[in-house]
Short mmCIF file of C-alpha atoms in Angstrom, two decimals:
data_model
loop_
_atom_site.label_atom_id
_atom_site.label_comp_id
_atom_site.label_asym_id
_atom_site.label_seq_id
_atom_site.Cartn_x
_atom_site.Cartn_y
_atom_site.Cartn_z
CA PRO A 1 0.00 0.00 0.00
CA ALA A 2 2.71 2.49 0.84
CA HIS A 3 4.40 1.99 -2.54
CA TYR A 4 1.12 2.55 -4.35
CA ALA A 5 0.66 5.87 -2.52
CA LEU A 6 3.71 7.23 -4.35
CA LEU A 7 2.37 6.43 -7.83
CA PRO A 8 0.34 9.65 -8.28
CA LEU A 9 3.72 11.35 -8.57
CA LEU A 10 3.99 9.63 -11.97
CA HIS A 11 1.32 11.74 -13.61
CA GLU A 12 2.48 12.05 -17.22
CA PRO A 13 0.55 9.97 -19.78
CA ALA A 14 3.77 8.31 -20.96
CA GLU A 15 4.38 7.07 -17.39
CA TYR A 16 0.99 5.35 -17.06
CA PRO A 17 2.18 1.87 -18.16
CA LEU A 18 4.92 2.07 -15.53
CA ARG A 19 2.27 3.08 -12.99
CA LEU A 20 0.40 -0.13 -13.70
CA LEU A 21 3.36 -2.45 -14.08
CA ALA A 22 5.36 -1.38 -11.03
CA PRO A 23 2.83 -2.29 -8.29
CA CYS A 24 1.83 -5.53 -10.02
CA THR A 25 5.44 -6.64 -10.31
CA TYR A 26 6.17 -5.65 -6.73
CA ALA A 27 3.09 -7.46 -5.39
CA ALA A 28 3.97 -10.66 -7.23
CA GLY A 29 7.57 -10.55 -6.05
CA ALA A 30 6.59 -9.76 -2.47
CA ALA A 31 4.04 -12.58 -2.36
CA LEU A 32 6.63 -15.06 -3.64
CA ALA A 33 9.25 -13.84 -1.18
CA VAL A 34 6.88 -13.95 1.79
CA ALA A 35 5.62 -17.41 0.83
CA ALA A 36 9.19 -18.66 0.66
CA THR A 37 10.33 -17.15 3.96
CA ASP A 38 7.35 -16.71 6.30
CA ALA A 39 4.19 -18.47 5.16
CA ARG A 40 2.34 -17.71 8.40
CA LEU A 41 1.94 -14.13 7.23
CA LEU A 42 0.02 -15.33 4.18
CA ARG A 43 -2.13 -17.58 6.36
CA ALA A 44 -3.00 -14.60 8.57
CA PHE A 45 -4.73 -12.80 5.67
CA THR A 46 -8.47 -12.52 6.12
CA ARG A 47 -11.20 -11.88 3.59
CA LEU A 48 -11.09 -8.24 4.64
CA ASP A 49 -7.41 -8.08 3.67
CA LEU A 50 -8.09 -9.69 0.31
CA ALA A 51 -11.01 -7.31 -0.30
CA TYR A 52 -8.70 -4.39 0.53
CA LEU A 53 -6.14 -5.60 -2.00
CA ALA A 54 -8.84 -6.10 -4.63
CA GLY A 55 -9.97 -2.53 -3.96
CA PHE A 56 -6.86 -1.18 -5.65
CA ALA A 57 -8.40 -1.84 -9.08
CA PRO A 58 -11.45 0.42 -8.49
CA LEU A 59 -9.19 2.93 -6.76
CA GLU A 60 -6.95 3.11 -9.83
CA LEU A 61 -9.97 3.50 -12.08
CA ALA A 62 -11.43 6.26 -9.93
CA ALA A 63 -8.18 8.12 -9.28
CA SER A 64 -6.88 7.97 -12.85
CA TRP A 65 -10.00 8.28 -14.96
CA LEU A 66 -13.23 9.16 -13.15
CA LEU A 67 -12.23 11.79 -10.61
CA PRO A 68 -10.06 13.89 -12.94
CA ALA A 69 -12.96 14.07 -15.40
CA LEU A 70 -15.72 14.67 -12.84
CA ALA A 71 -13.96 16.89 -10.33
CA ALA A 72 -11.74 19.15 -12.42
CA ARG A 73 -12.04 21.86 -9.78
CA LEU A 74 -10.53 19.53 -7.16
CA PRO A 75 -7.23 18.39 -8.67
CA PHE A 76 -5.91 16.92 -5.40
CA LEU A 77 -8.97 14.74 -4.74
CA PRO A 78 -7.50 11.64 -6.48
CA LEU A 79 -4.26 12.03 -4.52
CA MET A 80 -6.15 12.42 -1.25
CA LEU A 81 -8.31 9.38 -1.97
CA THR A 82 -5.22 7.31 -2.77
CA SER A 83 -3.40 8.51 0.35
CA VAL A 84 -6.30 7.76 2.70
CA TYR A 85 -6.90 4.32 1.17
CA CYS A 86 -3.22 3.42 1.44
CA ALA A 87 -3.04 4.71 5.02
CA PHE A 88 -5.68 2.17 6.06
CA GLY A 89 -3.60 -0.58 4.47
CA VAL A 90 -0.39 0.52 6.17
CA VAL A 91 -2.10 0.59 9.57
CA ARG A 92 -3.69 -2.83 8.98
CA ALA A 93 -0.40 -4.36 7.81
CA SER A 94 1.43 -2.93 10.82
CA TRP A 95 -1.21 -4.31 13.16
CA LEU A 96 -1.08 -7.72 11.49
CA HIS A 97 2.70 -7.86 11.68
CA ALA A 98 2.73 -6.76 15.33
CA ARG A 99 0.10 -9.37 16.19
CA LEU A 100 2.18 -12.12 14.60
CA PHE A 101 5.37 -10.88 16.23
CA PHE A 102 4.04 -10.53 19.78
CA ALA A 103 1.81 -13.60 19.71
CA GLY A 104 4.71 -15.75 18.58
CA GLU A 105 2.50 -17.61 16.12
#
């Protein structure tokens, strides 16, 4: 989530493919690395976590296409929406990691 929050800084049309490819590549690599080193983290994912991750697709659609067209007077609305959504994910991931660490699961 925190990496995705930086992507609105790539705002040029020529950078859009990189904006899509970078988080997908990172997510795939991170999932493989976590599965290879600490599988209990993947087992700790709930349906809420998976729904949050799936929510990045509508967020990208809204922040890149819908909001700029509908709210031209509010140019920072897509950035704010992205930041708030990612903040929830960072807090949830921190809580999940702390729970696993202190519970000794």
